[in-house]
Each structure stands twice: as structure tokens, then as C-alpha cells.
Coordinates of C-alpha atoms in Angstrom, one line a residue:
Chain A
X143 CA 9.3 32.6 -168.4
X144 CA 12.6 30.8 -168.5
X145 CA 15.4 33.2 -169.4
X146 CA 13.6 36.4 -168.5
X147 CA 14.4 38.3 -165.2
X148 CA 11.0 39.4 -163.5
X149 CA 11.5 43.0 -162.8
X150 CA 12.3 43.3 -159.2
X151 CA 10.0 45.5 -156.9
X152 CA 12.3 47.1 -154.6
X153 CA 10.4 48.0 -151.2
X154 CA 12.7 50.8 -150.1
X155 CA 13.2 49.8 -146.2
X156 CA 16.6 50.8 -145.7
X157 CA 16.2 50.4 -142.1
X158 CA 15.7 46.2 -142.6
X159 CA 18.9 44.5 -142.0
X160 CA 19.1 41.0 -143.2
X161 CA 22.4 40.2 -144.1
X162 CA 23.6 36.9 -142.7
X163 CA 27.2 35.4 -142.4
X164 CA 28.3 34.6 -146.0
X165 CA 29.3 30.9 -145.9
X166 CA 30.8 29.9 -148.8
X167 CA 32.4 27.2 -151.0
X168 CA 33.9 26.5 -154.4
X169 CA 33.2 23.3 -156.7
X170 CA 35.8 22.7 -159.1
X171 CA 35.3 20.2 -162.3
X172 CA 38.9 19.6 -163.4
X173 CA 39.6 18.6 -167.0
X174 CA 41.3 15.1 -167.2
X175 CA 43.3 13.1 -170.1
X176 CA 44.8 9.7 -170.0
X177 CA 48.1 10.1 -171.5
X178 CA 49.5 6.9 -173.1
X179 CA 46.5 4.5 -172.5
X180 CA 42.8 4.5 -173.8
X181 CA 40.3 5.3 -171.1
X182 CA 37.1 6.9 -171.2
X183 CA 36.8 10.4 -169.3
X184 CA 34.5 8.7 -166.8
X185 CA 36.9 5.5 -166.3
X186 CA 40.1 8.1 -166.2
X187 CA 38.0 10.5 -163.5
X188 CA 37.0 7.3 -161.3
X189 CA 40.4 5.7 -161.5
X190 CA 42.0 9.3 -160.2
X191 CA 39.7 9.5 -157.1
X192 CA 39.9 5.8 -156.3
X193 CA 43.7 6.1 -156.4
X194 CA 43.4 8.8 -154.0
X195 CA 40.7 7.5 -151.8
X196 CA 42.4 4.0 -151.9
X197 CA 45.4 5.3 -150.1
X198 CA 43.6 5.9 -146.9
X199 CA 41.7 2.3 -147.0
X200 CA 38.4 4.5 -146.6
X201 CA 35.7 5.2 -148.7
X202 CA 32.7 6.9 -147.2
X203 CA 29.4 7.0 -149.3
X204 CA 27.7 9.9 -150.3
X205 CA 24.0 10.3 -148.7
X206 CA 21.7 11.1 -151.4
X207 CA 18.6 11.3 -149.3
X208 CA 18.1 15.2 -149.4
X209 CA 19.3 16.0 -152.9
X210 CA 16.8 17.8 -155.0
X211 CA 18.7 19.3 -158.0
X212 CA 15.5 19.9 -159.9
X213 CA 13.8 22.2 -157.6
X214 CA 13.7 25.8 -158.7
X215 CA 14.5 28.5 -156.6
X216 CA 11.5 30.6 -158.2
X217 CA 9.1 28.1 -156.6
X218 CA 8.0 25.9 -159.6
X219 CA 9.4 23.4 -161.9
X220 CA 9.9 23.6 -165.5
X221 CA 8.7 20.8 -167.8
X222 CA 11.3 22.0 -170.7
X223 CA 14.1 22.3 -168.2
X224 CA 16.6 19.6 -167.5
X225 CA 17.9 19.3 -164.0
X226 CA 21.2 17.9 -163.5
X227 CA 21.0 14.5 -162.9
X228 CA 22.7 12.7 -160.1
X229 CA 25.0 9.6 -161.1
X230 CA 24.7 7.2 -157.8
X231 CA 26.9 4.6 -159.6
X232 CA 29.9 7.0 -159.9
X233 CA 32.7 7.5 -157.4
X234 CA 31.5 9.6 -154.7
X235 CA 33.2 10.1 -151.5
X236 CA 33.9 12.4 -148.5
X237 CA 37.3 13.4 -147.0
X238 CA 38.3 14.0 -143.3
X239 CA 38.7 17.8 -144.4
X240 CA 34.7 17.9 -145.0
X241 CA 35.1 18.1 -148.8
X242 CA 33.5 16.1 -151.5
X243 CA 35.4 14.5 -154.0
X244 CA 33.8 12.6 -156.9
X245 CA 33.0 12.0 -160.5
X246 CA 30.6 14.6 -161.9
X247 CA 29.5 13.4 -165.7
X248 CA 33.0 13.2 -167.0
X249 CA 35.0 15.0 -164.5
X250 CA 36.7 14.8 -161.3
X251 CA 35.3 17.4 -159.1
X252 CA 36.4 18.7 -155.8
X253 CA 33.9 20.6 -153.4
X254 CA 35.5 22.4 -150.7
X255 CA 34.0 22.2 -147.5
X256 CA 31.8 25.4 -146.2
X257 CA 33.7 27.8 -145.0
X258 CA 32.8 30.7 -143.0
X259 CA 35.5 33.4 -144.3
X260 CA 36.6 33.6 -148.2
X261 CA 40.0 33.4 -147.4
X262 CA 39.4 29.7 -145.8
X263 CA 37.8 29.1 -149.0
X264 CA 40.8 29.9 -150.9
X265 CA 42.9 27.8 -148.8
X266 CA 40.6 24.7 -149.1
X267 CA 40.5 25.3 -153.1
X268 CA 44.3 25.2 -152.9
X269 CA 44.0 22.0 -150.8
X270 CA 41.8 20.4 -153.7
X271 CA 44.5 21.3 -156.2
X272 CA 46.9 19.2 -153.8
X273 CA 44.3 16.5 -153.8
X274 CA 44.3 16.2 -157.1
X275 CA 48.1 16.5 -157.6
X276 CA 48.3 13.8 -155.1
X277 CA 45.7 11.5 -156.9
X278 CA 47.6 11.9 -160.4
X279 CA 50.9 10.6 -158.5
X280 CA 48.7 7.9 -156.8
X281 CA 47.0 6.8 -160.1
X282 CA 50.5 6.0 -161.7
X283 CA 51.1 3.1 -159.4
X284 CA 47.8 1.5 -161.1
X285 CA 48.6 2.4 -164.8
X286 CA 51.0 0.8 -167.3
X287 CA 54.7 1.9 -167.7
X288 CA 54.6 5.3 -169.2
X289 CA 50.8 6.4 -168.8
X290 CA 49.8 9.0 -166.7
X291 CA 46.3 10.9 -165.9
X292 CA 46.7 14.7 -166.1
X293 CA 44.3 17.1 -164.7
X294 CA 43.7 20.8 -165.8
X295 CA 42.2 23.4 -163.6
X296 CA 40.2 25.1 -166.5
X297 CA 36.7 25.4 -167.9
X298 CA 36.9 24.4 -171.6
X299 CA 38.8 22.3 -174.0
X300 CA 38.8 25.0 -176.7
X301 CA 36.3 22.9 -178.9
X302 CA 32.9 23.9 -177.6
X303 CA 33.0 21.9 -174.5
X304 CA 32.8 23.5 -170.9
X305 CA 33.0 22.3 -167.4
X306 CA 32.3 24.3 -164.5
X307 CA 33.8 26.1 -161.4
X308 CA 31.0 26.9 -159.4
X309 CA 30.7 29.0 -156.2
X310 CA 28.0 28.6 -153.3
X311 CA 27.1 31.4 -151.0
X312 CA 24.5 31.2 -148.0
X313 CA 21.6 33.6 -148.5
X314 CA 18.7 34.7 -146.3
X315 CA 15.5 32.9 -147.4
X316 CA 13.5 36.0 -146.6
X317 CA 15.3 37.9 -149.5
X318 CA 13.6 37.8 -152.9
X319 CA 15.2 35.6 -155.2
X320 CA 14.1 37.6 -158.3
X321 CA 15.3 41.0 -157.0
X322 CA 18.9 39.4 -155.6
X323 CA 19.2 37.8 -159.4
X324 CA 18.5 41.1 -161.2
X325 CA 21.0 43.0 -158.9
X326 CA 23.8 40.3 -158.8
X327 CA 23.8 39.7 -162.7
X328 CA 25.4 43.3 -162.9
X329 CA 28.5 41.8 -161.2
X330 CA 28.7 38.6 -162.8
X331 CA 28.9 40.3 -166.2
X332 CA 31.5 42.6 -165.2
X333 CA 33.6 41.0 -162.3
X334 CA 35.4 39.0 -165.1
X335 CA 37.9 42.0 -165.7
X336 CA 39.7 40.6 -162.7
X337 CA 38.6 37.2 -162.3
X338 CA 38.5 36.0 -165.6
X339 CA 41.1 33.2 -166.5
X340 CA 41.8 34.0 -170.0
X341 CA 41.0 31.9 -173.3
X342 CA 43.1 31.8 -176.5
X343 CA 40.3 31.8 -179.2
X344 CA 36.4 32.0 -179.3
X345 CA 34.1 29.3 -178.8
X346 CA 30.9 31.2 -179.1
X347 CA 28.8 29.0 -181.5
X348 CA 27.9 31.8 -183.8
X349 CA 31.5 33.1 -184.2
X350 CA 34.5 31.6 -186.0
X351 CA 37.3 30.5 -183.3
X352 CA 39.7 32.7 -184.8
X353 CA 37.3 35.7 -184.7
X354 CA 38.6 36.5 -181.3
X355 CA 42.4 35.9 -180.8
X356 CA 42.3 36.2 -177.0
X357 CA 39.4 36.8 -174.5
X358 CA 39.2 37.6 -170.9
X359 CA 37.0 34.5 -169.6
X360 CA 36.9 30.8 -170.0
X361 CA 33.1 30.5 -169.6
X362 CA 31.7 33.8 -171.3
X363 CA 31.2 32.2 -174.7
X364 CA 28.6 29.5 -173.2
X365 CA 25.9 31.5 -171.6
X366 CA 22.6 31.6 -173.2
X367 CA 20.1 32.7 -170.6
X368 CA 19.6 35.2 -168.0
X369 CA 18.1 32.9 -165.5
X370 CA 17.4 29.1 -165.4
X371 CA 17.8 25.8 -163.9
X372 CA 20.1 24.1 -166.4
X373 CA 23.9 23.9 -166.0
X374 CA 24.7 21.8 -169.2
X375 CA 22.4 23.0 -171.7
X376 CA 21.4 26.8 -172.2
X377 CA 23.4 27.8 -169.2
X378 CA 22.3 30.8 -167.4
X379 CA 24.1 33.7 -165.8
X380 CA 21.9 32.9 -162.7
X381 CA 21.4 29.3 -161.7
X382 CA 17.8 29.1 -159.9
X383 CA 18.6 25.4 -158.2
X384 CA 16.9 25.6 -154.7
X385 CA 18.9 23.0 -152.9
X386 CA 20.0 24.9 -149.8
X387 CA 21.7 21.8 -148.0
X388 CA 20.6 23.2 -144.8
X389 CA 17.3 24.6 -143.2
X390 CA 15.1 25.6 -146.2
X391 CA 13.0 27.8 -144.1
X392 CA 15.9 30.0 -143.0
X393 CA 18.1 30.0 -145.9
X394 CA 19.2 29.8 -149.7
X395 CA 22.1 28.6 -151.1
X396 CA 23.2 30.7 -154.3
X397 CA 24.7 28.5 -156.7
X398 CA 27.0 30.5 -159.2
X399 CA 27.9 28.9 -162.2
X400 CA 29.2 31.6 -164.3
X401 CA 32.8 32.0 -163.0
X402 CA 36.1 30.7 -164.3
X403 CA 38.4 28.4 -162.2
X404 CA 41.1 30.7 -161.1
X405 CA 44.9 29.6 -161.0
X406 CA 45.5 33.0 -159.1
X407 CA 44.9 33.0 -155.1
X408 CA 44.3 36.8 -154.9
X409 CA 41.9 36.2 -157.8
X410 CA 39.7 33.6 -156.2
X411 CA 39.8 35.6 -153.2
X412 CA 38.5 38.6 -155.1
X413 CA 35.8 36.6 -156.8
X414 CA 34.4 35.2 -153.7
X415 CA 35.1 38.0 -151.5
X416 CA 33.4 40.7 -153.9
X417 CA 30.3 38.7 -154.8
X418 CA 29.8 38.0 -151.0
X419 CA 30.1 41.4 -149.8
X420 CA 27.8 42.5 -152.8
X421 CA 25.2 40.0 -151.7
X422 CA 25.4 41.2 -148.0
X423 CA 24.6 44.6 -149.5
X424 CA 21.7 43.2 -151.5
X425 CA 20.2 41.5 -148.4
X426 CA 20.4 44.6 -146.4
X427 CA 18.7 46.6 -149.2
X428 CA 21.7 48.8 -150.1
X429 CA 22.3 48.0 -153.8
X430 CA 20.5 50.6 -156.1
X431 CA 18.9 49.4 -159.4
X432 CA 20.6 52.1 -161.4
X433 CA 23.5 49.5 -162.7
X434 CA 21.0 47.0 -163.8
X435 CA 21.9 45.7 -167.4
X436 CA 20.2 46.2 -170.5
X437 CA 21.2 43.0 -172.1
X438 CA 23.3 40.9 -169.8
X439 CA 23.7 37.6 -172.0
X440 CA 25.4 39.5 -175.1
X441 CA 27.0 41.7 -172.6
X442 CA 28.9 38.9 -170.6
X443 CA 30.5 37.9 -174.2
X444 CA 31.0 41.3 -175.0
X445 CA 33.1 41.9 -172.2
X446 CA 35.2 38.9 -172.3
X447 CA 35.9 39.3 -176.0
X448 CA 37.5 43.0 -175.2
X449 CA 40.8 42.7 -173.4
X450 CA 41.4 46.3 -174.0
X451 CA 38.5 47.1 -171.5
X452 CA 37.4 50.0 -173.6
X453 CA 33.8 48.8 -175.1
X454 CA 30.8 49.9 -173.1
X455 CA 27.9 47.7 -172.4
X456 CA 24.2 48.9 -172.2
X457 CA 22.4 49.6 -168.7
X458 CA 18.9 49.1 -168.3
X459 CA 18.4 53.0 -168.1
X460 CA 20.1 53.5 -171.5
X461 CA 23.3 54.8 -170.5
X462 CA 26.5 53.1 -171.4
X463 CA 29.6 52.0 -169.0
X464 CA 32.4 50.0 -169.5
X465 CA 32.6 46.7 -167.4
X466 CA 35.5 48.2 -165.3
X467 CA 33.7 51.6 -164.5
X468 CA 30.9 49.5 -163.2
X469 CA 33.2 47.6 -161.2
X470 CA 34.7 50.7 -159.8
X471 CA 31.2 52.0 -159.0
X472 CA 30.5 48.8 -157.3
X473 CA 33.7 48.9 -155.5
X474 CA 32.7 52.7 -154.3
X475 CA 29.4 51.7 -153.2
X476 CA 30.5 48.8 -151.3
X477 CA 33.1 51.0 -149.7
X478 CA 30.3 53.2 -148.4
X479 CA 28.1 50.2 -147.3
X480 CA 31.0 49.2 -145.1
X481 CA 31.3 52.5 -143.7
X482 CA 27.7 52.5 -142.6
X483 CA 26.7 48.9 -142.1
X484 CA 30.3 47.2 -141.3
X485 CA 31.2 44.0 -142.8
X486 CA 30.4 41.3 -140.3
X487 CA 28.7 39.2 -143.1
X488 CA 32.3 38.4 -144.4
X489 CA 34.2 39.2 -141.3
X490 CA 35.1 42.7 -140.4
X491 CA 39.1 42.5 -141.1
X492 CA 38.8 40.0 -144.1
X493 CA 36.1 42.5 -145.7
X494 CA 38.4 45.4 -145.2
X495 CA 41.2 43.4 -147.0
X496 CA 39.0 42.4 -149.7
X497 CA 37.7 45.9 -150.3
X498 CA 41.6 47.2 -150.5
X499 CA 42.5 44.5 -153.0
X500 CA 39.4 45.1 -155.0
X501 CA 40.2 48.7 -155.2
X502 CA 43.8 48.0 -156.0
X503 CA 43.0 45.7 -158.9
X504 CA 40.7 48.2 -160.5
X505 CA 43.4 50.9 -160.4
X506 CA 45.8 48.6 -161.6
X507 CA 43.6 47.8 -164.7
X508 CA 42.7 51.4 -165.5
X509 CA 46.4 52.1 -165.4
X510 CA 47.6 49.2 -167.6
X511 CA 46.5 45.7 -167.0
X512 CA 50.1 44.3 -167.1
X513 CA 50.7 46.3 -163.6
X514 CA 48.2 43.5 -162.1
X515 CA 49.8 40.2 -163.9
X516 CA 50.6 38.9 -160.8
X517 CA 47.0 38.8 -159.7
X518 CA 44.9 38.4 -162.5
X519 CA 45.0 35.3 -164.5
X520 CA 43.7 36.4 -167.7
X521 CA 46.5 39.2 -167.7
X522 CA 49.2 36.7 -166.6
X523 CA 48.3 34.3 -169.3
X524 CA 48.1 37.1 -172.1
X525 CA 51.5 38.0 -171.1
X526 CA 52.8 34.6 -171.9
X527 CA 50.8 34.2 -175.0
X528 CA 52.0 37.8 -176.2
X529 CA 55.4 37.1 -175.2
X530 CA 56.0 33.9 -176.9
X531 CA 53.9 34.9 -180.0
X532 CA 56.3 38.1 -180.5
X533 CA 59.6 36.1 -179.9
X534 CA 58.7 33.4 -182.3
X535 CA 56.7 35.7 -184.6
X536 CA 53.6 33.2 -184.3
X537 CA 50.3 34.0 -185.9
X538 CA 47.3 34.3 -183.8
X539 CA 46.0 30.8 -184.9
X540 CA 49.4 28.9 -184.0
X541 CA 48.7 25.8 -182.2
X542 CA 51.4 26.8 -179.5
X543 CA 49.4 29.6 -178.2
X544 CA 46.5 27.6 -177.4
X545 CA 48.8 25.0 -175.9
X546 CA 50.0 27.8 -173.8
X547 CA 46.3 28.5 -172.8
X548 CA 45.7 24.6 -171.6
X549 CA 49.1 24.3 -170.0
X550 CA 48.9 27.3 -167.8
X551 CA 46.1 25.2 -166.1
X552 CA 48.2 21.9 -165.9
X553 CA 48.2 20.4 -162.2
X554 CA 51.6 18.7 -162.9
X555 CA 53.9 21.1 -160.9
X556 CA 56.9 20.5 -163.3
X557 CA 54.4 21.5 -166.5
X558 CA 52.0 24.4 -164.9
X559 CA 52.6 27.6 -166.4
X560 CA 50.5 29.3 -163.8
X561 CA 53.1 28.3 -161.4
X562 CA 55.8 30.1 -163.3
X563 CA 53.8 33.3 -163.9
X564 CA 54.9 35.1 -161.0
X565 CA 51.5 35.2 -159.4
X566 CA 51.2 36.2 -155.8
X567 CA 50.5 33.8 -153.4
X568 CA 49.1 34.0 -149.8
X569 CA 48.5 30.2 -149.2
X570 CA 51.8 28.3 -148.0
X571 CA 52.3 24.9 -149.4
X572 CA 52.0 23.7 -145.7
X573 CA 48.6 25.1 -145.2
X574 CA 47.2 23.7 -148.6
X575 CA 48.6 20.1 -147.4
X576 CA 47.2 20.6 -144.0
X577 CA 43.6 21.5 -146.0
X578 CA 43.7 18.2 -147.9
X579 CA 43.1 16.3 -144.5
X580 CA 41.9 18.9 -141.9
X581 CA 38.6 20.5 -141.6
X582 CA 37.9 24.2 -141.2
X583 CA 37.3 25.3 -137.6
X584 CA 34.7 27.7 -138.7
X585 CA 31.6 25.7 -139.8
X586 CA 29.7 22.3 -139.5
X587 CA 32.3 21.1 -141.9
X588 CA 34.4 20.5 -138.7
X589 CA 31.9 18.0 -137.4
X590 CA 31.8 16.1 -140.7
X591 CA 35.5 15.8 -140.9
X592 CA 35.9 15.0 -137.2
X593 CA 33.3 12.2 -137.6
X594 CA 35.2 10.8 -140.6
X595 CA 38.8 11.2 -139.0
X596 CA 37.7 9.6 -135.7
X597 CA 35.3 6.8 -136.7
X598 CA 36.1 6.1 -140.6
X599 CA 34.8 2.5 -140.0
X600 CA 31.6 3.7 -138.4
X601 CA 30.2 6.2 -140.8
X602 CA 28.3 4.7 -143.6
X603 CA 27.4 8.0 -145.3
X604 CA 27.6 11.5 -145.2
X605 CA 26.5 14.8 -147.1
X606 CA 26.4 18.3 -146.7
X607 CA 23.6 18.2 -143.9
X608 CA 23.9 15.1 -142.2
X609 CA 26.3 12.1 -141.0
X610 CA 24.9 8.5 -140.9
X611 CA 26.5 6.1 -138.3
X612 CA 26.3 2.2 -138.1
X613 CA 26.6 2.1 -134.1
X614 CA 26.3 -1.6 -134.3
X615 CA 22.6 -2.1 -133.5
X616 CA 20.0 -1.5 -136.1
X617 CA 18.8 1.0 -137.2
X618 CA 21.6 3.5 -138.6
X619 CA 21.5 6.8 -136.9
X620 CA 21.3 10.1 -138.8
X621 CA 22.7 13.3 -137.1
X622 CA 21.4 16.3 -139.0
X623 CA 23.4 19.4 -139.6
X624 CA 20.8 21.7 -140.9
X625 CA 22.8 24.9 -139.3
X626 CA 25.9 25.6 -141.2
X627 CA 27.6 27.5 -138.2
X628 CA 26.7 24.7 -136.0
X629 CA 29.1 22.0 -135.6
X630 CA 32.1 24.5 -135.3
X631 CA 35.2 23.5 -133.5
X632 CA 34.2 26.0 -130.6
X633 CA 31.2 24.3 -130.1
X634 CA 32.0 20.5 -130.9
X635 CA 35.8 20.1 -130.0
X636 CA 34.9 19.2 -126.4
X637 CA 32.3 16.9 -127.5
X638 CA 34.8 14.8 -129.8
X639 CA 37.3 14.5 -126.8
X640 CA 34.6 13.3 -124.4
X641 CA 33.2 10.6 -126.9
X642 CA 35.3 7.7 -127.2
X643 CA 32.7 5.7 -129.8
X644 CA 29.8 7.0 -132.2
X645 CA 27.3 5.2 -129.7
X646 CA 28.8 7.9 -126.9
X647 CA 28.4 10.6 -129.5
X648 CA 24.9 9.3 -130.5
X649 CA 23.8 9.1 -126.8
X650 CA 25.3 12.7 -126.0
X651 CA 23.2 14.4 -128.8
X652 CA 20.1 12.8 -127.7
X653 CA 17.1 13.9 -129.6
X654 CA 18.9 15.5 -132.3
X655 CA 19.6 11.9 -133.8
X656 CA 17.1 10.2 -135.9
X657 CA 17.4 6.9 -137.7
X658 CA 18.3 6.5 -141.4
X659 CA 17.1 4.5 -144.1
X660 CA 20.6 4.8 -145.8
X661 CA 21.1 1.8 -148.4
X662 CA 24.7 1.4 -149.7
X663 CA 24.9 1.6 -153.3
X664 CA 27.8 -0.2 -154.0
Chain B
X219 CA 54.3 14.2 -152.0
X220 CA 54.0 16.7 -154.9
X221 CA 56.8 19.0 -153.7
X222 CA 56.8 22.2 -155.7
X223 CA 60.5 21.9 -156.2
X224 CA 61.7 22.8 -159.9
X225 CA 65.2 22.4 -161.5
X226 CA 64.6 25.7 -163.3
X227 CA 66.0 29.2 -161.8
X228 CA 64.0 30.6 -159.1
X229 CA 63.6 33.9 -160.8
X230 CA 60.0 33.4 -161.4
X231 CA 58.5 31.5 -158.8
X232 CA 55.5 32.6 -157.3
X233 CA 56.1 35.7 -155.2
X234 CA 55.4 35.0 -151.7
X235 CA 53.2 37.7 -149.6
X236 CA 50.5 37.7 -146.9
X237 CA 47.3 39.5 -148.4
X238 CA 47.3 41.6 -145.2
X239 CA 50.4 43.4 -146.3
X240 CA 49.6 44.9 -149.6
X241 CA 51.6 44.6 -152.5
X242 CA 53.3 47.8 -154.6
X243 CA 51.5 47.4 -157.6
X244 CA 53.5 49.7 -159.7
X245 CA 56.9 48.2 -158.6
X246 CA 55.7 45.0 -158.9
X247 CA 54.4 45.3 -162.4
X248 CA 58.0 46.8 -163.5
X249 CA 59.8 43.9 -161.7
X250 CA 57.4 41.6 -164.0
X251 CA 58.4 43.4 -167.4
X252 CA 61.9 43.0 -166.4
X253 CA 61.6 39.4 -165.7
X254 CA 59.7 38.6 -169.0
X255 CA 62.7 37.2 -171.1
X256 CA 63.6 34.9 -168.0
X257 CA 60.0 33.7 -167.8
X258 CA 59.6 33.2 -171.7
X259 CA 63.1 31.1 -171.6
X260 CA 61.6 28.9 -168.7
X261 CA 58.0 28.7 -170.8
X262 CA 60.1 27.4 -174.0
X263 CA 61.7 25.0 -171.7
X264 CA 58.3 23.3 -170.5
X265 CA 55.9 23.8 -173.2
X266 CA 54.7 20.4 -174.8
X267 CA 56.8 19.6 -177.5
X268 CA 54.1 18.8 -180.3
X269 CA 51.8 21.8 -179.5
X270 CA 49.5 20.5 -182.7
X271 CA 48.8 17.0 -181.2
X272 CA 48.3 18.0 -177.9
X273 CA 46.0 20.9 -178.6
X274 CA 44.2 18.4 -180.9
X275 CA 44.2 15.6 -178.3
X276 CA 42.7 17.7 -175.5
X277 CA 39.1 17.1 -175.9
X278 CA 36.7 16.8 -173.0
X279 CA 32.8 16.2 -172.5
X280 CA 30.9 18.8 -171.2
X281 CA 30.3 18.9 -167.6
X282 CA 28.4 20.4 -164.5

């Protein structure tokens, strides 16, 4: 039944080690407004992206051959479910850094290239911000005097409309989806205490906007199911889209839609890092069932609506714990797991850093949330909201407080409040700029990015798991990339050095290349 | 190029550190409290002037 978790039956085979590298990536839909002009959200988004892509005189199409967003990980399709539609007529392009930049519904969206390590994904998420900033500047050249497009890295307009920041993680196909879903739900409901982006007011349908002055998460008000396929209606905490974009016999891609977009780099690192480690623990059968939640859907809102962090939520075993206590327990278990099994799934050194920062943020939140205002977005934003409210003696429903909420996420450096909030950073501006054009070394994104950089005129299409070349004679040639950890710099740099033309590349790859029936749509 | 240079005082620019060197949370927290007044001055300077109109006009379509 939709929305109900099948109770997992865990086989206690602790000797079985499944965990695989947690290749990951982030997809961010930005809010967008057109100031000083009339333009629909779709037009504004298209203009923003075309302005950026046009600067390089390069527009590589997206190959939809393998897109199946309606396939359900539970192994069936639902008549009453609405799988997301692919809008083929909208701007959709692949960049030399291996990322996808496109119009999704009525928003510009940046999908980072897939990364082997979570800190790389943070660098590419920052690169995505720089791409959007450069797009806003480029767009001014096409707009009337005084008009501009402004993007916001947030997840709601405060009026009941939400858009997502999705995470993706590579999972072993052998893992039971129902078991994984039940176990990771505990984390998805409670991790917001350190990776929530904060929100003024409430957008949960059944409650008044002013009934909650300030809450932890941008997104928590919008979740209505435990498990499901939708992303826009009846949003589920666990999304079941089964579209691995790689070898489906070996892998799954867990598509996480429950998170907020973070302005804090450390929060992004923790959001991805803690989730990746817990998923590795689940793959290795090292996650006990005693933290399963009784009512996850109401609990995610309850946690979000309580910045005091004192309310308890119900566990399946009828105990009650606060979200912070649950996080502390998950952190302790992850530390024990690390001692016993190591952290190869996320990289040992990275993993140890993530565990230290996880513990640090939990202890800070226990002591006084304000002590982690340099890490946690909802605390950093609340500090500004509370400070301005006290200084000007504002009521909790004053528009200036909601304006602060929105402007915290403004992508214009001269307006962005997050850039002024004292957040700790570890990605340099230079690293973020390099990430706008250069792919990561560590995954097949390197191969995709290098193909686009070296032969932009010959790549007719690309997607996550293939690149299609026109080598001058029919038919088109499709190079499949079904293994996320092949196509790395270590494995293919020499190939790019050696091959002068795409025909050389196709010849060098021999049997791996197939023909393609790709037809450009515009 | 979107240089992140600002005219405002540099007191509240993002503090830079490597994630490898752990921050000292308590010390950093106290520093943040002391800096609050400076931060609020700056926020008052850059906040959208007509908050009511800005908030009202910020309307998005649902996404994903």
C-alpha cells in the first residue's frame, strides 16, 4: 500500500559485508524571480540558463534514452501515482564539469556531477552556486535596463509552494529496499536538527501560517507519506524512484527528496556525510531496529516546529526520545561501526572528519544552539531573525522577518544574508570557480566532462550513463558509462591525451561503443 | 565574474578554516554573540527596503 512501510524482516547475518562506495551528488532547484519585467517562471528559468550556456557557444543536449522516472523501487508501478514528467522541450544541458543545468518545471536546477567523496560534492554544490551567480550577471545583458533575474537557494516561497534539493547515493542492489527505507527514515526525520535551513512561519495545510513563529526546516511542512513515487504531490519521506543511471543489476540510486538546500558548507557536508555513513551501516547490517519511528510523517513536522529541541517523538517500541537524543545515538553507533568496519564507503579520512563534526554539532546543540550558529543554517538564520525582531521591536508576523528568511538565500552576493552570517567555510572561492568548469577526478563525470571540454562540436548528447558522438559518418556512436567509478581521471586521462579526435576515442574503446538512435529535439 | 567583494566592514565575512582543523565551538560561539550588533547593522543596511512588497511578490510554482 502506498505510504505504508512494509515491516522489514532483518536477517541477522552480521558477517555479510555489502557496503559499496557512496558515490553521491546533489540536485538543487532554485527559486527565481524576474524583477522589473514580466516573465513566467519557465521563461525566466530558460533565459537564466541560456544566458550562461550561450557564453560558451555550446549547447549539448540531454539524451533521454534511459530515463524512467516512473519505475518504482518496490518493483511495481502505481496507477494512482503521478511519476514526474520529463519536459523535453525545455532547456537542458550538460556542462564541462560533468553537471546538468536545466529547467525543471518552473525552476532552474543544477545537478552536480556524481562524486566519490562527500566533500567533493560540497565543492560542486558551491560551484553550482557560482554557475547560478554568473548566469544572473550574464542574463542582465539580455534584459531591459533595470530588470534582473534573481535566484534563491531555498525550498519554499512561504505560501505553500515548495521545490527541492535532492541528494543521490549509490546503493548495492542486493540490499532490501524496504529494510533500508524503514531504517534510514529515522535519520531523515531527525537530521534536520543540524541540516535544517530554517523558516519563518508555517506552511502545513492544516495549520495557520502564524501558528509557528520559526521552524527548523524549509521542507518538513510538505511531507504527507512515508514511502512513495511522487515528488510534487503527496510527497513521501522515502522516494521510491528506481532509476539507477548505472548498471541496474548491481546498483540502486537512493533519491532523497526530504532535505533542505543548505547555505552552510559544513551543514551540506554533514547532511551528505552522515547519510552516507548510515547507508553503509545499513548495507553492512549494522543498524539495529530499536530506533524505528512510530509515526514518521507527523514526527518530521513536530521536530521542525520545535526549535527548543525539547519535544520527544514516538518510537515504534513505544519509547519516546528527542530528535537530538536520536541523533546522538545514531552518532555513537556510527562511531562504533567505524571502529569495527572502517569507513571505506565514504573514504576513511573523510569519514573520520564527518564523525568528529557530527559529534561536535550534536554537543553544541545540546549545550546551546547559538554555539553552532557558524555551522547550522536554521540557527544562523534564527539569530538574525531574533536579533532584528528585538532591535526594532517587531511582532512575529512582521513582513521584515519573512524578508530576512527569503533574503538569507539570495544568490546576489551584495544581498545574500547567509554570506554575512558568520558561517564557517572550507571551499575557497577559487575552488568553487574551478568546479564550474572542471569535472571531479573521482568518477565517470571526469570522462563526461572531458569529452565535452575536448570535443564540444562532436558530442551530440550526453546523460548520466552515456555520451553520444557524431564522428562524421553515420550512425551516431554511444559510449555507455554504466559503472560510476570507471571513467575516472586515473583510468582515462591517458586515453584523452592519446586520442586527437572522437573517432580515435571510439576506435580505442572498441567493443564498448554501440550505435545510437538519438535524435535532437530542438 | 561574481567577485564576493563587499563594501561593508569585514567583521562578519565568513570565517575561513579547513574542515580538517576543527573549530573551537565555544570560543567561536562567544565571538558570534559579541559580533551580533555589527551583524545586525549590516543586515539593516542590505535588507530589501519594502519588505511587505518583496514578500508578497515572492511567489514560486511547486517544483521537483
